[in-house]
Coordinates of C-alpha atoms in Angstrom, one line a residue:
E169 CA 176.4 131.3 -50.6
R170 CA 180.1 130.4 -49.8
T171 CA 182.5 130.3 -52.6
H172 CA 184.5 127.1 -52.8
P173 CA 188.1 127.5 -51.5
T174 CA 189.5 126.3 -54.9
V175 CA 187.5 129.1 -56.7
E176 CA 188.7 131.6 -54.1
R177 CA 192.4 130.6 -54.7
I178 CA 192.0 130.9 -58.5
D179 CA 190.4 134.3 -58.0
E180 CA 193.3 135.4 -55.9
L181 CA 195.8 134.2 -58.6
L182 CA 193.9 136.1 -61.3
R183 CA 193.8 139.2 -59.2
A184 CA 197.6 138.9 -58.4
N185 CA 198.2 138.7 -62.2
E186 CA 196.0 141.8 -62.7
F187 CA 193.4 140.2 -64.8
T188 CA 190.3 142.4 -65.0
E189 CA 187.2 141.6 -62.9
E190 CA 185.3 140.9 -66.2
F191 CA 187.8 138.3 -67.3
A192 CA 187.9 136.7 -63.8
A193 CA 184.1 136.6 -63.7
G194 CA 184.1 134.7 -67.0
I195 CA 186.6 132.2 -65.6
R196 CA 184.6 131.7 -62.4
E197 CA 181.4 131.0 -64.4
R198 CA 183.3 128.5 -66.6
I199 CA 184.6 126.7 -63.5
R200 CA 181.0 126.6 -62.2
T201 CA 179.6 125.0 -65.4
T202 CA 182.6 122.7 -66.0
F203 CA 183.4 121.2 -62.6
P204 CA 180.9 119.3 -60.4
L205 CA 181.3 120.3 -56.8
G206 CA 183.3 117.1 -55.9
D207 CA 185.8 117.8 -58.6
L208 CA 186.6 121.2 -57.1
E209 CA 188.5 119.3 -54.4
S210 CA 191.3 118.8 -56.9
F211 CA 192.9 122.3 -57.1
G212 CA 195.5 121.0 -59.6
R213 CA 192.9 119.9 -62.1
V214 CA 191.0 123.2 -61.8
Q215 CA 194.2 125.2 -62.1
N216 CA 195.3 123.3 -65.2
A217 CA 191.9 124.0 -66.8
V218 CA 192.1 127.7 -66.0
V219 CA 195.6 128.0 -67.5
E220 CA 194.2 126.2 -70.6
W221 CA 191.3 128.8 -70.8
I222 CA 193.7 131.7 -70.4
G223 CA 195.7 130.2 -73.2
E224 CA 192.6 130.0 -75.4
A225 CA 191.9 133.7 -74.8
I226 CA 195.3 134.7 -76.3
A227 CA 195.2 135.1 -80.1
I228 CA 198.5 134.9 -82.1
D229 CA 199.2 136.7 -85.4
P230 CA 201.8 134.9 -87.4
P231 CA 204.7 137.0 -88.9
P232 CA 204.1 138.7 -92.3
P233 CA 204.9 136.6 -95.4
L234 CA 207.7 138.3 -97.4
T235 CA 207.4 138.1 -101.2
P236 CA 210.7 138.9 -103.0
G237 CA 210.2 141.8 -105.4
K238 CA 207.1 143.1 -103.6
P239 CA 207.9 145.1 -100.5
T240 CA 205.9 144.2 -97.4
V241 CA 205.4 147.4 -95.3
V242 CA 205.3 147.0 -91.5
V243 CA 204.2 150.1 -89.7
L244 CA 204.7 150.4 -85.9
V245 CA 202.5 152.8 -84.0
G246 CA 202.0 153.3 -80.3
P247 CA 202.5 155.7 -77.3
T248 CA 205.7 157.3 -76.2
G249 CA 208.2 155.2 -74.3
V250 CA 207.1 151.7 -75.2
G251 CA 210.2 150.9 -77.2
K252 CA 209.0 151.3 -80.8
T253 CA 212.3 152.4 -82.2
T254 CA 214.2 149.5 -80.5
T255 CA 211.6 147.1 -81.8
V256 CA 212.0 148.4 -85.4
A257 CA 215.8 147.9 -85.0
K258 CA 215.3 144.4 -83.7
L259 CA 213.0 143.5 -86.6
A260 CA 215.5 145.1 -89.0
A261 CA 218.3 142.9 -87.5
V262 CA 216.2 139.7 -87.6
Y263 CA 215.4 140.1 -91.3
G264 CA 218.2 142.2 -92.5
I265 CA 221.1 140.3 -91.0
G266 CA 219.4 136.9 -91.2
G267 CA 220.8 134.0 -89.3
A268 CA 219.2 130.8 -87.9
R269 CA 215.8 132.5 -87.6
A270 CA 215.4 133.9 -91.1
P271 CA 217.2 134.2 -94.4
V272 CA 218.7 137.6 -95.2
R273 CA 216.2 140.1 -96.7
R274 CA 216.6 143.5 -98.2
V275 CA 215.3 145.8 -95.5
R276 CA 214.8 149.6 -95.4
I277 CA 213.8 151.7 -92.4
V278 CA 211.6 154.8 -92.7
T279 CA 211.2 157.1 -89.7
I280 CA 208.2 159.5 -89.5
D281 CA 209.2 162.3 -87.3
N282 CA 207.0 165.3 -88.0
Y283 CA 207.9 166.9 -84.7
R284 CA 211.7 166.9 -85.4
I285 CA 212.4 165.2 -82.0
A286 CA 215.7 163.9 -83.2
A287 CA 214.9 160.4 -82.2
K288 CA 216.5 159.6 -85.5
Q289 CA 220.0 159.4 -84.0
Q290 CA 219.1 156.2 -82.3
I291 CA 217.7 154.5 -85.4
E292 CA 220.5 155.9 -87.6
T293 CA 223.1 154.4 -85.3
Y294 CA 221.5 150.9 -85.5
A295 CA 221.0 151.2 -89.3
E296 CA 224.6 152.2 -89.8
I297 CA 225.8 149.1 -87.8
M298 CA 223.5 146.9 -89.8
R299 CA 224.2 148.7 -93.1
I300 CA 220.5 149.2 -93.6
P301 CA 219.3 152.4 -95.4
V302 CA 217.1 154.7 -93.4
S303 CA 215.0 157.7 -94.5
L304 CA 213.6 160.4 -92.4
V305 CA 210.2 161.8 -93.5
E306 CA 208.1 164.6 -92.2
S307 CA 205.1 164.6 -94.5
A308 CA 202.9 162.4 -96.7
A309 CA 204.8 163.6 -99.8
D310 CA 208.1 162.7 -98.2
L311 CA 206.7 159.3 -97.3
E312 CA 205.5 158.7 -100.9
K313 CA 209.0 159.5 -102.2
A314 CA 210.6 157.2 -99.6
M315 CA 208.3 154.3 -100.6
A316 CA 209.1 154.8 -104.3
L317 CA 212.8 154.5 -103.4
A318 CA 212.1 151.3 -101.4
Q319 CA 210.6 149.3 -104.3
E320 CA 213.7 147.0 -104.3
A321 CA 213.3 146.1 -100.7
D322 CA 211.6 142.9 -99.3
L323 CA 210.6 144.6 -96.1
V324 CA 210.1 148.3 -95.2
L325 CA 209.9 149.1 -91.5
V326 CA 208.1 152.3 -90.7
D327 CA 208.9 153.8 -87.2
T328 CA 206.5 156.5 -86.0
I329 CA 207.5 158.9 -83.3
G330 CA 205.3 158.3 -80.3
R331 CA 202.9 160.8 -78.9
S332 CA 200.6 160.6 -75.8
P333 CA 197.5 158.7 -76.9
R334 CA 195.6 161.8 -75.6
D335 CA 197.3 164.0 -78.1
L336 CA 194.5 163.4 -80.7
D337 CA 195.5 166.1 -83.1
K338 CA 199.0 164.7 -83.4
L339 CA 197.6 161.2 -83.9
A340 CA 195.3 162.4 -86.6
E341 CA 198.3 164.1 -88.3
M342 CA 200.4 160.9 -88.1
K343 CA 197.5 158.9 -89.6
G344 CA 197.3 161.5 -92.4
I345 CA 200.9 160.9 -93.2
L346 CA 200.6 157.1 -93.1
D347 CA 197.7 157.2 -95.4
A348 CA 200.3 157.9 -98.2
I349 CA 200.9 154.1 -98.1
P350 CA 197.9 152.2 -99.5
A351 CA 196.1 150.4 -96.7
T352 CA 196.2 147.2 -98.7
S353 CA 200.0 147.1 -98.8
R354 CA 200.8 148.0 -95.2
R355 CA 200.5 145.9 -92.0
T356 CA 200.2 148.1 -88.9
Y357 CA 201.1 146.9 -85.5
L358 CA 200.5 148.6 -82.1
A359 CA 203.5 148.5 -79.7
L360 CA 202.2 148.1 -76.2
S361 CA 204.1 147.7 -73.0
A362 CA 203.3 144.7 -70.9
T363 CA 203.6 146.9 -67.8
T364 CA 200.5 149.1 -68.8
K365 CA 197.6 149.0 -66.3
A366 CA 194.2 147.7 -67.4
S367 CA 192.5 151.1 -67.7
D368 CA 195.4 152.5 -69.7
V369 CA 195.5 149.5 -72.0
E370 CA 191.8 150.1 -72.9
E371 CA 192.6 153.8 -73.6
V372 CA 195.6 153.0 -75.9
L373 CA 193.7 150.3 -77.8
R374 CA 190.8 152.7 -78.4
Q375 CA 192.9 155.7 -79.4
Y376 CA 194.9 153.7 -82.0
E377 CA 191.9 151.9 -83.5
P378 CA 191.7 154.4 -86.4
F379 CA 195.2 153.2 -87.5
G380 CA 193.6 149.8 -88.3
Y381 CA 196.4 147.8 -86.5
R382 CA 196.2 144.1 -87.1
A383 CA 198.0 142.9 -84.0
V384 CA 200.1 144.0 -81.0
V385 CA 203.8 143.9 -80.3
L386 CA 204.1 143.3 -76.6
T387 CA 207.2 145.1 -75.2
K388 CA 208.9 145.1 -71.8
L389 CA 207.9 141.6 -70.9
D390 CA 211.1 141.4 -68.8
E391 CA 209.8 144.1 -66.5
T392 CA 206.6 142.4 -65.3
L393 CA 205.1 139.1 -64.3
R394 CA 201.6 140.5 -64.3
I395 CA 200.3 140.3 -67.8
G396 CA 196.7 139.8 -66.9
A397 CA 195.7 143.4 -67.7
V398 CA 197.0 143.2 -71.2
V399 CA 195.7 139.6 -71.8
S400 CA 192.2 140.6 -70.5
S401 CA 192.0 143.7 -72.8
L402 CA 193.3 142.0 -75.9
A403 CA 190.9 139.2 -75.4
R404 CA 188.0 141.6 -74.9
H405 CA 188.9 143.4 -78.2
A406 CA 189.9 140.2 -80.1
K407 CA 193.3 141.6 -80.8
P408 CA 196.1 139.1 -81.4
V409 CA 199.8 139.4 -80.4
A410 CA 202.5 139.2 -83.1
W411 CA 205.9 139.6 -81.3
L412 CA 207.2 139.6 -77.8
C413 CA 210.1 141.8 -76.6
D414 CA 211.8 141.3 -73.3
G415 CA 214.9 143.6 -73.1
Q416 CA 217.0 146.1 -75.0
G417 CA 219.2 143.7 -76.8
V418 CA 219.1 144.0 -80.6
P419 CA 218.1 141.6 -82.1
Q420 CA 218.1 138.8 -79.5
D421 CA 215.3 140.3 -77.3
I422 CA 212.5 139.8 -79.7
A423 CA 210.6 136.6 -80.6
E424 CA 207.4 135.6 -82.5
A425 CA 204.6 135.5 -79.9
T426 CA 203.6 132.1 -78.6
V427 CA 200.9 131.2 -76.1
P428 CA 203.2 129.1 -73.9
R429 CA 205.7 131.9 -73.7
L430 CA 203.0 134.3 -72.4
L431 CA 201.5 131.7 -70.0
M432 CA 205.0 131.0 -68.5
N433 CA 205.2 134.7 -67.7
M434 CA 202.4 134.5 -65.1
E435 CA 203.0 134.6 -61.4
G436 CA 201.8 132.0 -58.9
F437 CA 200.2 129.5 -61.4
R438 CA 201.9 126.1 -61.6
I439 CA 202.2 125.6 -65.3
D440 CA 202.6 122.2 -66.8
R441 CA 205.0 123.3 -69.6
G442 CA 204.7 120.0 -71.6
A443 CA 200.9 120.2 -71.6
V444 CA 200.9 123.9 -72.6
E445 CA 203.4 123.3 -75.4
A446 CA 201.4 120.3 -76.7
R447 CA 198.2 122.2 -76.7
H448 CA 199.2 125.7 -77.8
G449 CA 202.8 125.4 -79.1
S450 CA 202.1 125.4 -82.8
R451 CA 199.5 128.2 -82.8
G452 CA 200.5 131.2 -84.7
K453 CA 203.3 129.5 -86.6
A454 CA 203.5 130.8 -90.2
E455 CA 200.7 129.1 -92.1

């Protein structure tokens, strides 16, 4: 049977944006059950519906609530080279310097570097500029001490030195150190580059599952318009997005994740910004 040209065009757009075949098949099936044949003539209507459905597939995790006098611990894990340290510096600046977006909070940074890679220079430079204390730890005992010293803080940001997700021994070692922070008082996020291909996204999500991450921080959004691979995989694993990073600037190149912002990052789809904002704009705002 011949596929309707409208469905073919949608399929091409999904492929161009690197959505997985599984995700695209779900969209095709939904078009089939939603639109009678006559309605397929209106490409615009079908396209608007598809953008809507892609938006529905994106889950948003609102930012952590900060309680004065009880430190919230945010741990960032993820593979090498995705920009974890820069992301930690951005979050430290958003909360530690304050401004229009947030009142000033007491922030501390803890870097776990049990390989002595000396990535600490980068974070120490940022911390010095922002006048935020930073501790370097190499073991669970070190981390316990650092956390005891951080009881005055509103927010403790824990930066972990990245390893290849295939380096399972090192990942297990890192998890052993992080377990010094009770699971109930830490919120773990996985840093993931928007440029990662679909098969690699699956691999990264699986390898970091033992860390119990609650949501993803999507980095390098400025380097790609093809976010389909990431959106497909996150939808498949029901993982929400918490923050979006789109450049090296500290702190301006980070924002709380929103559905419209991700949809606007797609290529080739004509996006009705007003409709998307009206439908999805408030999702994920702090409850």
